[in-house]
Amino acid sequence: MLVLSRKKDESIMIGDQIEIKILAVEGEQVKIGIVAPKTVKVHRYEVFEAIQAQNKEALSTTASFLEQLKKK
């Protein structure tokens, strides 16, 4: 893991197309802005986890559905 310190209005570049900018620091909360191509999906971690769980559930449902079809 790379750990960087940034102050308000400073940025971090990921590659040459993704910029992470520190917008504000208020107590323990940090507001960041992300500039990235529309093809790059950006999610809060908890949303990303929920999407992954739903994808796994959909895959298992599909697998059990296929097994039921094989039996018929």
PDB file of C-alpha atoms in Angstrom:
ATOM      1  CA  MET A   1       0.000   0.000   0.000  1.00  0.00           C
ATOM      2  CA  LEU A   2       1.264   3.441  -0.904  1.00  0.00           C
ATOM      3  CA  VAL A   3       0.532   6.067   1.754  1.00  0.00           C
ATOM      4  CA  LEU A   4       0.682   9.740   0.740  1.00  0.00           C
ATOM      5  CA  SER A   5       0.043  12.914   2.704  1.00  0.00           C
ATOM      6  CA  ARG A   6      -1.869  15.689   0.941  1.00  0.00           C
ATOM      7  CA  LYS A   7      -3.248  19.046   2.018  1.00  0.00           C
ATOM      8  CA  LYS A   8      -6.413  20.810   0.869  1.00  0.00           C
ATOM      9  CA  ASP A   9      -6.349  21.570  -2.871  1.00  0.00           C
ATOM     10  CA  GLU A  10      -3.496  19.115  -3.519  1.00  0.00           C
ATOM     11  CA  SER A  11      -3.905  16.135  -5.838  1.00  0.00           C
ATOM     12  CA  ILE A  12      -2.707  12.618  -6.514  1.00  0.00           C
ATOM     13  CA  MET A  13      -2.528  11.273 -10.072  1.00  0.00           C
ATOM     14  CA  ILE A  14      -3.181   7.622 -10.895  1.00  0.00           C
ATOM     15  CA  GLY A  15      -1.759   6.978 -14.318  1.00  0.00           C
ATOM     16  CA  ASP A  16      -2.332   9.921 -16.630  1.00  0.00           C
ATOM     17  CA  GLN A  17      -6.150   9.989 -16.547  1.00  0.00           C
ATOM     18  CA  ILE A  18      -7.262   9.736 -12.908  1.00  0.00           C
ATOM     19  CA  GLU A  19      -6.875  12.637 -10.485  1.00  0.00           C
ATOM     20  CA  ILE A  20      -7.762  12.433  -6.796  1.00  0.00           C
ATOM     21  CA  LYS A  21      -8.083  15.939  -5.314  1.00  0.00           C
ATOM     22  CA  ILE A  22      -8.454  16.845  -1.647  1.00  0.00           C
ATOM     23  CA  LEU A  23     -11.366  19.300  -1.504  1.00  0.00           C
ATOM     24  CA  ALA A  24     -11.755  19.812   2.240  1.00  0.00           C
ATOM     25  CA  VAL A  25     -10.662  18.483   5.612  1.00  0.00           C
ATOM     26  CA  GLU A  26     -13.279  18.935   8.343  1.00  0.00           C
ATOM     27  CA  GLY A  27     -12.418  17.236  11.633  1.00  0.00           C
ATOM     28  CA  GLU A  28     -12.121  13.516  10.920  1.00  0.00           C
ATOM     29  CA  GLN A  29     -13.835  13.791   7.535  1.00  0.00           C
ATOM     30  CA  VAL A  30     -11.968  14.309   4.280  1.00  0.00           C
ATOM     31  CA  LYS A  31     -13.835  15.317   1.123  1.00  0.00           C
ATOM     32  CA  ILE A  32     -12.211  14.185  -2.103  1.00  0.00           C
ATOM     33  CA  GLY A  33     -12.966  14.748  -5.755  1.00  0.00           C
ATOM     34  CA  ILE A  34     -12.210  12.165  -8.412  1.00  0.00           C
ATOM     35  CA  VAL A  35     -11.674  13.057 -12.056  1.00  0.00           C
ATOM     36  CA  ALA A  36     -11.658   9.931 -14.200  1.00  0.00           C
ATOM     37  CA  PRO A  37     -12.844   8.788 -17.640  1.00  0.00           C
ATOM     38  CA  LYS A  38     -16.495   7.725 -17.756  1.00  0.00           C
ATOM     39  CA  THR A  39     -15.320   4.182 -18.524  1.00  0.00           C
ATOM     40  CA  VAL A  40     -13.758   3.918 -15.043  1.00  0.00           C
ATOM     41  CA  LYS A  41     -16.258   2.844 -12.391  1.00  0.00           C
ATOM     42  CA  VAL A  42     -15.856   4.661  -9.076  1.00  0.00           C
ATOM     43  CA  HIS A  43     -17.781   3.469  -5.990  1.00  0.00           C
ATOM     44  CA  ARG A  44     -17.589   3.921  -2.240  1.00  0.00           C
ATOM     45  CA  TYR A  45     -16.149   0.713  -0.787  1.00  0.00           C
ATOM     46  CA  GLU A  46     -19.399  -0.344   0.912  1.00  0.00           C
ATOM     47  CA  VAL A  47     -21.285   0.055  -2.394  1.00  0.00           C
ATOM     48  CA  PHE A  48     -18.574  -1.945  -4.193  1.00  0.00           C
ATOM     49  CA  GLU A  49     -18.932  -4.754  -1.608  1.00  0.00           C
ATOM     50  CA  ALA A  50     -22.727  -4.807  -2.062  1.00  0.00           C
ATOM     51  CA  ILE A  51     -22.346  -5.031  -5.847  1.00  0.00           C
ATOM     52  CA  GLN A  52     -19.873  -7.906  -5.473  1.00  0.00           C
ATOM     53  CA  ALA A  53     -22.244  -9.758  -3.111  1.00  0.00           C
ATOM     54  CA  GLN A  54     -25.143  -9.324  -5.539  1.00  0.00           C
ATOM     55  CA  ASN A  55     -22.990 -10.583  -8.413  1.00  0.00           C
ATOM     56  CA  LYS A  56     -22.006 -13.694  -6.411  1.00  0.00           C
ATOM     57  CA  GLU A  57     -25.649 -14.300  -5.500  1.00  0.00           C
ATOM     58  CA  ALA A  58     -26.691 -13.973  -9.145  1.00  0.00           C
ATOM     59  CA  LEU A  59     -24.010 -16.457 -10.203  1.00  0.00           C
ATOM     60  CA  SER A  60     -25.096 -19.025  -7.625  1.00  0.00           C
ATOM     61  CA  THR A  61     -28.743 -18.567  -8.602  1.00  0.00           C
ATOM     62  CA  THR A  62     -27.842 -19.114 -12.247  1.00  0.00           C
ATOM     63  CA  ALA A  63     -25.842 -22.250 -11.402  1.00  0.00           C
ATOM     64  CA  SER A  64     -28.688 -23.783  -9.376  1.00  0.00           C
ATOM     65  CA  PHE A  65     -31.175 -22.817 -12.101  1.00  0.00           C
ATOM     66  CA  LEU A  66     -29.012 -24.584 -14.698  1.00  0.00           C
ATOM     67  CA  GLU A  67     -28.881 -27.689 -12.518  1.00  0.00           C
ATOM     68  CA  GLN A  68     -32.684 -27.666 -12.305  1.00  0.00           C
ATOM     69  CA  LEU A  69     -32.910 -27.385 -16.089  1.00  0.00           C
ATOM     70  CA  LYS A  70     -30.561 -30.353 -16.517  1.00  0.00           C
ATOM     71  CA  LYS A  71     -32.859 -32.493 -14.350  1.00  0.00           C
ATOM     72  CA  LYS A  72     -35.879 -31.686 -16.513  1.00  0.00           C
TER      73      LYS A  72
END
